[in-house]
Amino acid sequence: MAKDDLGRTLRRLRRLASLTQEELADRSGVSLDVIRQLEQRRKHSARLPTLHALANGLGVELTTLLGDPPAVSSTGESDGPRFVAVRRAIMPVLWGPEPEVPGPDFTLDKLRGQIADGWTQYHAAEFDAVMKSLPDLISDARTATAWGEDHDRRAGFAALGKALQLAGHVAVRMGKTDLALTSLERAIDAAGKSSDPLLLPMVVNSMAWTYQRQGRLEDALSIALRAAADMVEEGLDGTVDGLKVWGALTMSAATSAARSGDYDRAAEMMETAEKEAARLSKLPQGGDNRMVSVFSPSSVRIERVRLAVQYGHPHDALSLAKGMRLSKDTPPSWRTWLLLDVARAHTDIGDAAGAVKTLESLRRVAPTWMQHHTLAVAIVRDLWALPNHPPGLGPLAEFLGVSE
């Protein structure tokens, strides 16, 4: 299972966490001998429960331990031209040209629509398309911040913040978390100059997610909780859009708490979020769903399934997922995470056939996302290591490039 460089990744993450092999063994419950064999590359694979335990002991997501997504460079030295263009858009060249006057066809409404389309592409894992459009989106938004009346410029800063937030998300998916934080910090600066009071907490939520990817769980927890509390104090959670942003922050905080070992606190936060999500249907509908944080009864249940799987309760996860009806505004990426977690749960209880059936569904509904997720590869490799392959596993292994 896992990639050939599992041992190298494990050693690097352990050292970053300032842990000895013995300390990691104590924190994860994985034997010291297994950790030594992996790091010395005398053992090149481990089953999913072992990897879950190691990731929890390190305080990182499982996907961080498994490595970068397929076709994503971990060195940052071989970025393609499109990603270089995204870097330049996020961090313009020193002494570069001033923004040009918007053309006659430019409108803020059109720009906002294009940015919303970019978020749709992101959730559909159309990363090439997003990277192709991002430089122009960011450039056009910067232009909009420098011309027109004050209200126009403030609206331009709101558009710039959403474009930079999108760039941050794409950077995370490409394995470039430091670039993501740079983009998100600039998005926060834009939010402070914008006309959108919800933009700052939305970007903070993205930063919390990025901190989680870097293993900075306490930082992620603290900023998510502070932003959520600030929203309540300022009365920003009384609308559909505001409640969605508050809910997303609360779920993010719960994830950080769970990954820090405080599963009870995480469960309490998720119960609160689920109760609040029921209020969404009673409030007047908000703006463009594509431009607001993802939060709904469906997303809360998806997150509860994920936490149950990650913390050793696969039967609970399957029970939570059974018969779940997803709301129409649930993004494809969230549907993908749900199917991945259900497949993981089936694998953890030894139901290989159930795992394959779930992965087949995932391939039908989100083939690009499936290829992007190292976890999908890990699950299939875990199943491939079984002495008897369940029906349907062969085509999945071929699709993901898994071989004996």
XYZ file of C-alpha atoms in Angstrom, residues 381 384 397 401-404:
7
model
C -3.434 -0.873 -2.962
C -4.830 -5.345 -4.021
C -6.273 -0.893 -9.976
C -1.960 2.729 -11.824
C -1.778 0.190 -9.023
C 0.204 -2.980 -9.738
C 1.524 -5.905 -7.756
